[in-house]
Amino acid sequence: MTYEECVQECLRCMEQCNRCFDDCLKEDDVKMMADCIRLDRECADMCAFAAKAMQSNSPFVKEICALCAKICRACGDECAKHEHHQHCKDCADACYRCAEACEQMAK
Amino acid sequence: MTYEECVQECLRCMEQCNRCFDDCLKEDDVKMMADCIRLDRECADMCAFAAKAMQSNSPFVKEICALCAKICRACGDECAKHEHHQHCKDCADACYRCAEACEQMAK
Amino acid sequence: MTYEECVQECLRCMEQCNRCFDDCLKEDDVKMMADCIRLDRECADMCAFAAKAMQSNSPFVKEICALCAKICRACGDECAKHEHHQHCKDCADACYRCAEACEQMAK
Amino acid sequence: MTYEECVQECLRCMEQCNRCFDDCLKEDDVKMMADCIRLDRECADMCAFAAKAMQSNSPFVKEICALCAKICRACGDECAKHEHHQHCKDCADACYRCAEACEQMAK
């Protein structure tokens, strides 16, 4: 796992979370998606923070990636409950890939 | 209007928007609050961005505050539609105060 | 210009600005790079903000992209003064491309 | 330690870090301040992230505050080396206070 690969996973995950946030807010059953909306925001912002840390050579890359992995996994688990929505399925996939990449980076 | 006063309004508005975001997600009628949730996120993040710009003496303070004022006003207008929710009323108040402060700063 | 293309330019510009921020801080002549360091931070953060806005379908995409274009252009102009540093040259290129993409989006 | 008190420490620390970032960039000996500039940025952004997490009732408040405490302590230690600059002294004080508040919150 190189920095560059992990950055790319973070940026993909950020994108899917932001799209899922938007799509969840347009669903008929918004109430069911409340936890998803909350985690999408947090995960998108955490991924942006982790990407910035790696790109700017932060001394805290390992700790930041460890936290990012936890938040990605939680967001993936929530999205995976709603896989009948394509945006949640896509988001769960991106979250799990990013979680794995960040876990590698955190070692 | 001093920088310090405008920063304080931005930080208050950020706080109310983040609280309103959380409270809206817990309401029974989440669907009715969808635009509020979207604008709360954007307004909170814009206010944080504007506070950082003022605190770090950005050359773009005026332009950033002008944009912040617009987003605050839109968020205030949306929250004002839901004033039977105390969190929306509080948020609308903070948004309008911040919009005025940022408009002054942008001149 | 599609959203997706503009998002990609913002993410590339964010990356180059964050790398240039790091590299400038390691240069011998840090004092000469002070404005570059300042603008790299602001431009990287603005690009992240613009990418988020486009990805989450913000009602303020045009205004946010217009501001992003201005900041990218200023950062590009500063970096272009230091093109003997490869990281500044790369950053200036990414900034100008992103400025153009954001200007298209802002129309 | 209440959320509200910890949020206030984070916002104070964010402010001092952003001011210190700006002041360091204006010093004659910018090269000596390079690590300070880098950590000021990271600490300011981490504090903003932690404040948002607390204000919006994130399920990751403890983990986020634990990381914020580490970054605040590192930034405080770096700033404490330059206490002849008043902005570094003020920033170190705010960083240590925020680190303690976040450590309490993380328990």
Coordinates of C-alpha atoms in Angstrom, one line a residue:
Chain A
M1 CA 0.0 0.0 0.0
T2 CA 1.5 3.3 -1.1
Y3 CA 0.4 6.7 0.1
E4 CA -0.8 7.4 -3.4
E5 CA -3.1 4.4 -3.5
C6 CA -4.5 5.1 0.0
V7 CA -5.1 8.8 -1.0
Q8 CA -7.0 7.5 -4.1
E9 CA -9.2 5.2 -1.9
C10 CA -9.9 8.1 0.4
L11 CA -10.9 10.4 -2.5
R12 CA -13.2 7.7 -3.9
C13 CA -14.8 7.1 -0.6
M14 CA -15.3 10.8 0.0
E15 CA -17.0 11.0 -3.4
Q16 CA -19.3 8.1 -2.8
C17 CA -20.2 9.4 0.7
N18 CA -21.0 12.8 -0.6
R19 CA -23.2 11.4 -3.4
C20 CA -24.9 9.0 -0.9
F21 CA -25.6 12.0 1.4
D22 CA -27.3 13.8 -1.4
D23 CA -29.2 10.8 -2.7
C24 CA -30.4 9.8 0.8
L25 CA -31.8 13.2 1.3
K26 CA -33.9 12.7 -1.8
E27 CA -35.3 9.3 -0.8
D28 CA -38.9 8.9 0.2
D29 CA -37.9 7.1 3.4
V30 CA -35.5 9.8 4.7
K31 CA -36.2 8.8 8.3
M32 CA -34.8 5.3 7.6
M33 CA -31.7 6.9 6.1
A34 CA -30.9 9.2 9.1
D35 CA -27.9 7.3 10.4
C36 CA -26.6 6.9 6.9
I37 CA -26.9 10.7 6.3
R38 CA -25.0 11.4 9.5
L39 CA -22.2 8.8 8.8
D40 CA -21.9 9.9 5.1
R41 CA -21.1 13.4 6.2
E42 CA -18.6 12.3 8.9
C43 CA -17.0 9.7 6.7
A44 CA -16.7 12.1 3.7
D45 CA -15.1 14.8 5.9
M46 CA -12.8 12.3 7.6
C47 CA -11.6 11.0 4.2
A48 CA -10.8 14.5 3.0
F49 CA -8.9 15.1 6.3
A50 CA -6.9 11.8 5.8
A51 CA -6.2 12.6 2.1
K52 CA -4.9 16.1 3.1
A53 CA -2.7 14.5 5.9
M54 CA -1.1 12.1 3.5
Q55 CA -0.6 14.6 0.7
S56 CA 1.0 17.1 3.0
N57 CA 3.2 14.6 4.8
S58 CA 1.6 14.9 8.2
P59 CA 3.5 13.4 11.2
F60 CA 0.2 11.9 12.2
V61 CA -0.6 9.9 9.1
K62 CA -0.8 6.6 10.9
E63 CA -3.1 7.8 13.7
I64 CA -5.3 9.7 11.2
C65 CA -5.6 6.7 8.9
A66 CA -6.5 4.4 11.9
L67 CA -9.4 6.7 12.8
C68 CA -10.4 7.0 9.2
A69 CA -10.6 3.2 8.9
K70 CA -12.9 3.0 11.9
I71 CA -15.3 5.6 10.6
C72 CA -15.2 4.1 7.1
R73 CA -16.1 0.7 8.5
A74 CA -19.0 2.1 10.5
C75 CA -20.3 4.0 7.5
G76 CA -19.9 0.9 5.3
D77 CA -21.8 -1.2 7.8
E78 CA -24.7 1.3 7.9
C79 CA -24.8 1.7 4.1
A80 CA -24.7 -2.1 3.7
K81 CA -28.1 -2.2 5.5
H82 CA -29.7 -0.3 2.6
E83 CA -28.1 -2.1 -0.4
H84 CA -31.4 -2.0 -2.2
H85 CA -30.5 1.7 -2.8
Q86 CA -27.7 1.6 -5.4
H87 CA -26.0 4.7 -3.9
C88 CA -25.8 2.9 -0.5
K89 CA -24.3 -0.2 -2.2
D90 CA -21.7 1.8 -4.0
C91 CA -20.9 3.7 -0.9
A92 CA -20.5 0.6 1.2
D93 CA -18.1 -0.8 -1.3
A94 CA -16.0 2.3 -1.4
C95 CA -16.1 2.5 2.4
Y96 CA -14.8 -1.0 2.9
R97 CA -12.1 -0.6 0.3
C98 CA -11.0 2.7 2.0
A99 CA -11.1 1.1 5.4
E100 CA -8.8 -1.7 4.3
A101 CA -6.4 0.8 2.6
C102 CA -6.3 2.9 5.8
E103 CA -5.8 -0.1 8.0
Q104 CA -2.7 -1.0 5.9
M105 CA -1.4 2.5 6.2
A106 CA -1.9 2.7 9.9
K107 CA 0.3 -0.4 10.6
Chain B
M1 CA -17.6 45.3 12.7
T2 CA -14.3 43.9 13.7
Y3 CA -12.7 40.6 12.5
E4 CA -13.1 39.3 16.0
E5 CA -16.8 40.0 16.2
C6 CA -17.4 38.5 12.8
V7 CA -15.4 35.4 13.8
Q8 CA -17.6 35.0 16.9
E9 CA -20.8 35.2 14.8
C10 CA -19.4 32.6 12.4
L11 CA -18.5 30.3 15.3
R12 CA -22.0 30.7 16.8
C13 CA -23.6 30.0 13.5
M14 CA -21.5 26.9 12.9
E15 CA -22.5 25.6 16.3
Q16 CA -26.2 26.2 15.8
C17 CA -26.1 24.7 12.3
N18 CA -24.3 21.6 13.6
R19 CA -26.8 21.2 16.4
C20 CA -29.7 21.7 14.1
F21 CA -28.2 19.1 11.7
D22 CA -28.2 16.6 14.6
D23 CA -31.7 17.6 15.9
C24 CA -33.3 17.5 12.4
L25 CA -32.0 13.9 11.9
K26 CA -33.8 12.9 15.1
E27 CA -37.1 14.5 14.2
D28 CA -40.1 12.3 13.2
D29 CA -40.6 14.3 10.0
V30 CA -37.1 13.9 8.7
K31 CA -38.3 14.2 5.1
M32 CA -39.7 17.7 5.8
M33 CA -36.2 18.6 7.1
A34 CA -34.2 17.4 4.2
D35 CA -33.3 20.8 2.8
C36 CA -32.6 22.0 6.3
I37 CA -30.2 19.1 6.9
R38 CA -28.4 19.9 3.6
L39 CA -28.1 23.6 4.3
D40 CA -27.1 23.1 7.9
R41 CA -24.1 21.0 6.8
E42 CA -23.1 23.5 4.1
C43 CA -23.6 26.5 6.3
A44 CA -21.7 25.0 9.3
D45 CA -18.7 24.2 7.0
M46 CA -18.8 27.5 5.3
C47 CA -18.8 29.3 8.6
A48 CA -15.8 27.2 9.8
F49 CA -14.0 28.1 6.5
A50 CA -14.8 31.9 7.0
A51 CA -13.6 31.8 10.6
K52 CA -10.3 30.2 9.5
A53 CA -9.9 32.7 6.8
M54 CA -10.3 35.7 9.2
Q55 CA -8.2 34.1 11.9
S56 CA -5.3 33.4 9.5
N57 CA -5.5 36.7 7.7
S58 CA -6.4 35.4 4.3
P59 CA -6.2 37.8 1.3
F60 CA -9.7 36.6 0.4
V61 CA -11.5 37.5 3.5
K62 CA -14.0 39.8 1.7
E63 CA -14.9 37.3 -1.0
I64 CA -15.2 34.4 1.5
C65 CA -17.4 36.5 3.8
A66 CA -19.6 37.5 0.9
L67 CA -20.2 33.9 0.0
C68 CA -20.7 33.0 3.7
A69 CA -23.3 35.7 4.0
K70 CA -25.3 34.2 1.1
I71 CA -25.2 30.7 2.4
C72 CA -26.1 31.8 5.9
R73 CA -29.1 33.7 4.5
A74 CA -30.3 30.7 2.6
C75 CA -29.9 28.5 5.6
G76 CA -31.7 31.0 7.8
D77 CA -34.6 31.2 5.3
E78 CA -35.0 27.4 5.3
C79 CA -34.8 27.1 9.1
A80 CA -37.3 29.9 9.5
K81 CA -39.9 27.7 7.8
H82 CA -39.6 25.3 10.7
E83 CA -39.6 27.6 13.7
H84 CA -42.0 25.3 15.6
H85 CA -38.7 23.3 16.1
Q86 CA -36.7 25.3 18.7
H87 CA -33.4 24.2 17.1
C88 CA -34.5 25.6 13.7
K89 CA -35.6 28.9 15.3
D90 CA -32.2 29.2 17.1
C91 CA -30.4 28.3 14.0
A92 CA -32.3 30.8 11.9
D93 CA -31.4 33.6 14.4
A94 CA -27.7 32.7 14.3
C95 CA -27.7 32.5 10.5
Y96 CA -29.2 35.9 10.1
R97 CA -26.8 37.5 12.6
C98 CA -23.9 35.8 10.9
A99 CA -25.2 36.9 7.5
E100 CA -25.3 40.5 8.6
A101 CA -21.8 40.4 10.2
C102 CA -20.4 38.8 7.0
E103 CA -22.1 41.3 4.8
Q104 CA -20.4 44.1 6.8
M105 CA -17.1 42.4 6.5
A106 CA -17.4 41.9 2.8
K107 CA -17.9 45.7 2.1
Chain C
M1 CA -17.4 20.9 -18.6
T2 CA -19.2 18.3 -16.5
Y3 CA -19.4 18.2 -12.7
E4 CA -17.2 15.1 -12.8
E5 CA -14.4 16.8 -14.8
C6 CA -14.5 19.8 -12.6
V7 CA -14.4 17.7 -9.4
Q8 CA -11.3 15.9 -10.9
E9 CA -9.5 19.2 -11.5
C10 CA -10.3 20.3 -7.9
L11 CA -9.0 17.1 -6.5
R12 CA -5.8 17.3 -8.6
C13 CA -5.3 20.9 -7.6
M14 CA -5.9 20.0 -3.9
E15 CA -3.2 17.4 -4.2
Q16 CA -0.6 19.6 -5.8
C17 CA -1.3 22.4 -3.3
N18 CA -0.9 20.1 -0.4
R19 CA 2.3 18.6 -1.8
C20 CA 3.6 22.1 -2.6
F21 CA 2.8 23.2 1.0
D22 CA 4.9 20.3 2.3
D23 CA 7.7 20.9 -0.1
C24 CA 7.8 24.7 0.5
L25 CA 8.2 24.0 4.2
K26 CA 11.3 21.9 3.5
E27 CA 13.0 24.5 1.2
D28 CA 16.1 26.4 2.4
D29 CA 14.5 29.7 1.4
V30 CA 11.2 29.2 3.4
K31 CA 10.9 33.0 3.8
M32 CA 10.6 33.4 0.1
M33 CA 7.9 30.8 0.0
A34 CA 5.7 32.3 2.8
D35 CA 3.0 33.6 0.4
C36 CA 3.1 30.3 -1.5
I37 CA 2.6 28.3 1.8
R38 CA -0.3 30.5 2.8
L39 CA -2.0 30.2 -0.6
D40 CA -1.3 26.5 -0.9
R41 CA -3.2 25.9 2.3
E42 CA -6.1 28.1 1.3
C43 CA -6.3 26.8 -2.2
A44 CA -6.2 23.1 -1.1
D45 CA -9.0 23.7 1.4
M46 CA -11.1 25.7 -1.1
C47 CA -10.7 22.9 -3.7
A48 CA -11.8 20.3 -1.1
F49 CA -14.8 22.5 -0.3
A50 CA -15.7 22.9 -4.0
A51 CA -15.4 19.2 -4.7
K52 CA -17.7 18.4 -1.7
A53 CA -20.2 21.0 -3.0
M54 CA -20.3 19.4 -6.5
Q55 CA -20.4 15.9 -5.2
S56 CA -23.2 16.6 -2.8
N57 CA -25.2 18.7 -5.3
S58 CA -25.1 21.9 -3.3
P59 CA -27.4 24.7 -4.4
F60 CA -24.4 27.0 -4.3
V61 CA -22.1 25.2 -6.8
K62 CA -21.8 28.2 -9.1
E63 CA -20.9 30.7 -6.4
I64 CA -18.5 28.2 -4.7
C65 CA -16.8 27.5 -8.0
A66 CA -16.5 31.2 -8.8
L67 CA -14.7 31.8 -5.6
C68 CA -12.5 28.6 -6.0
A69 CA -11.5 29.9 -9.5
K70 CA -10.3 33.2 -8.0
I71 CA -8.3 31.5 -5.2
C72 CA -6.8 29.0 -7.7
R73 CA -5.7 31.8 -10.0
A74 CA -4.0 33.7 -7.1
C75 CA -2.3 30.5 -6.0
G76 CA -1.2 29.7 -9.5
D77 CA 0.2 33.3 -10.0
E78 CA 2.2 33.0 -6.7
C79 CA 3.5 29.5 -7.6
A80 CA 4.4 30.6 -11.1
K81 CA 7.0 33.0 -9.5
H82 CA 8.9 30.0 -8.2
E83 CA 8.9 27.7 -11.2
H84 CA 12.5 26.8 -10.6
H85 CA 11.0 24.6 -7.8
Q86 CA 9.4 21.7 -9.7
H87 CA 6.6 21.5 -7.0
C88 CA 5.7 25.1 -7.6
K89 CA 5.6 24.6 -11.4
D90 CA 3.4 21.5 -11.0
C91 CA 1.2 23.4 -8.6
A92 CA 0.8 26.4 -10.8
D93 CA -0.2 24.1 -13.7
A94 CA -2.9 22.4 -11.6
C95 CA -4.1 25.7 -10.2
Y96 CA -4.6 27.2 -13.7
R97 CA -6.4 24.1 -15.0
C98 CA -8.6 24.1 -12.0
A99 CA -9.3 27.8 -12.3
E100 CA -10.5 27.3 -15.9
A101 CA -12.7 24.4 -15.0
C102 CA -14.3 26.3 -12.1
E103 CA -14.8 29.3 -14.3
Q104 CA -16.7 27.2 -16.8
M105 CA -18.8 25.7 -14.0
A106 CA -19.6 29.1 -12.5
K107 CA -21.1 30.4 -15.7
Chain D
M1 CA -15.8 18.3 31.5
T2 CA -18.9 19.0 29.4
Y3 CA -19.1 18.9 25.7
E4 CA -19.7 22.6 25.7
E5 CA -16.5 23.3 27.6
C6 CA -14.5 21.0 25.4
V7 CA -15.9 22.6 22.3
Q8 CA -14.9 26.0 23.6
E9 CA -11.3 24.8 24.2
C10 CA -11.2 23.4 20.7
L11 CA -12.4 26.7 19.2
R12 CA -9.9 28.7 21.3
C13 CA -7.1 26.4 20.2
M14 CA -8.2 26.6 16.5
E15 CA -8.1 30.4 16.8
Q16 CA -4.6 30.5 18.4
C17 CA -3.3 28.0 15.8
N18 CA -4.6 30.0 12.9
R19 CA -3.2 33.2 14.3
C20 CA 0.1 31.5 15.0
F21 CA 0.2 30.1 11.4
D22 CA -0.3 33.7 10.1
D23 CA 2.3 35.2 12.5
C24 CA 4.9 32.6 11.9
L25 CA 4.7 33.2 8.1
K26 CA 5.5 36.9 8.8
E27 CA 8.5 36.2 11.0
D28 CA 12.1 36.9 9.8
D29 CA 13.2 33.4 10.7
V30 CA 10.4 31.5 8.8
K31 CA 12.7 28.5 8.4
M32 CA 12.9 28.0 12.1
M33 CA 9.1 28.1 12.3
A34 CA 8.5 25.5 9.6
D35 CA 7.4 22.7 11.9
C36 CA 5.3 25.2 13.8
I37 CA 3.5 26.3 10.6
R38 CA 2.9 22.7 9.7
L39 CA 1.5 21.7 13.1
D40 CA -0.5 25.0 13.4
R41 CA -2.4 24.1 10.2
E42 CA -3.0 20.5 11.3
C43 CA -4.0 21.4 14.8
A44 CA -6.4 24.1 13.8
D45 CA -8.1 21.8 11.3
M46 CA -8.3 18.9 13.8
C47 CA -9.8 21.2 16.4
A48 CA -12.4 22.4 13.9
F49 CA -13.2 18.7 13.1
A50 CA -13.5 17.8 16.8
A51 CA -15.8 20.8 17.5
K52 CA -18.0 19.8 14.6
A53 CA -18.1 16.2 15.9
M54 CA -19.2 17.3 19.4
Q55 CA -21.7 19.8 18.2
S56 CA -23.3 17.3 15.8
N57 CA -23.3 14.5 18.3
S58 CA -21.0 12.2 16.4
P59 CA -20.8 8.5 17.5
F60 CA -17.0 8.9 17.3
V61 CA -16.5 11.8 19.7
K62 CA -14.2 9.8 22.0
E63 CA -11.9 8.6 19.3
I64 CA -11.8 12.0 17.6
C65 CA -11.1 13.8 20.9
A66 CA -8.3 11.3 21.6
L67 CA -6.6 12.1 18.3
C68 CA -7.2 15.8 18.8
A69 CA -5.5 15.6 22.2
K70 CA -2.4 14.0 20.6
I71 CA -2.1 16.6 17.8
C72 CA -2.7 19.5 20.3
R73 CA 0.0 18.2 22.5
A74 CA 2.5 17.9 19.6
C75 CA 1.6 21.4 18.4
G76 CA 1.9 22.7 22.0
D77 CA 5.4 21.1 22.4
E78 CA 6.6 22.7 19.1
C79 CA 5.2 26.1 19.9
A80 CA 6.7 26.0 23.4
K81 CA 10.2 25.9 21.8
H82 CA 9.5 29.4 20.4
E83 CA 8.0 31.1 23.5
H84 CA 10.0 34.3 22.8
H85 CA 7.3 34.8 20.1
Q86 CA 4.2 35.8 22.0
H87 CA 2.0 34.1 19.4
C88 CA 3.8 30.8 20.0
K89 CA 3.4 31.2 23.7
D90 CA -0.3 31.9 23.4
C91 CA -0.7 29.0 21.0
A92 CA 1.2 26.6 23.3
D93 CA -1.1 27.6 26.2
A94 CA -4.3 27.0 24.2
C95 CA -3.0 23.7 22.8
Y96 CA -2.2 22.3 26.2
R97 CA -5.6 23.4 27.6
C98 CA -7.3 21.8 24.6
A99 CA -5.3 18.6 24.9
E100 CA -6.4 18.3 28.6
A101 CA -10.0 18.9 27.7
C102 CA -10.0 16.4 24.9
E103 CA -8.2 13.8 27.0
Q104 CA -11.0 14.1 29.6
M105 CA -13.6 13.8 26.8
A106 CA -11.9 10.8 25.4
K107 CA -12.1 8.8 28.7

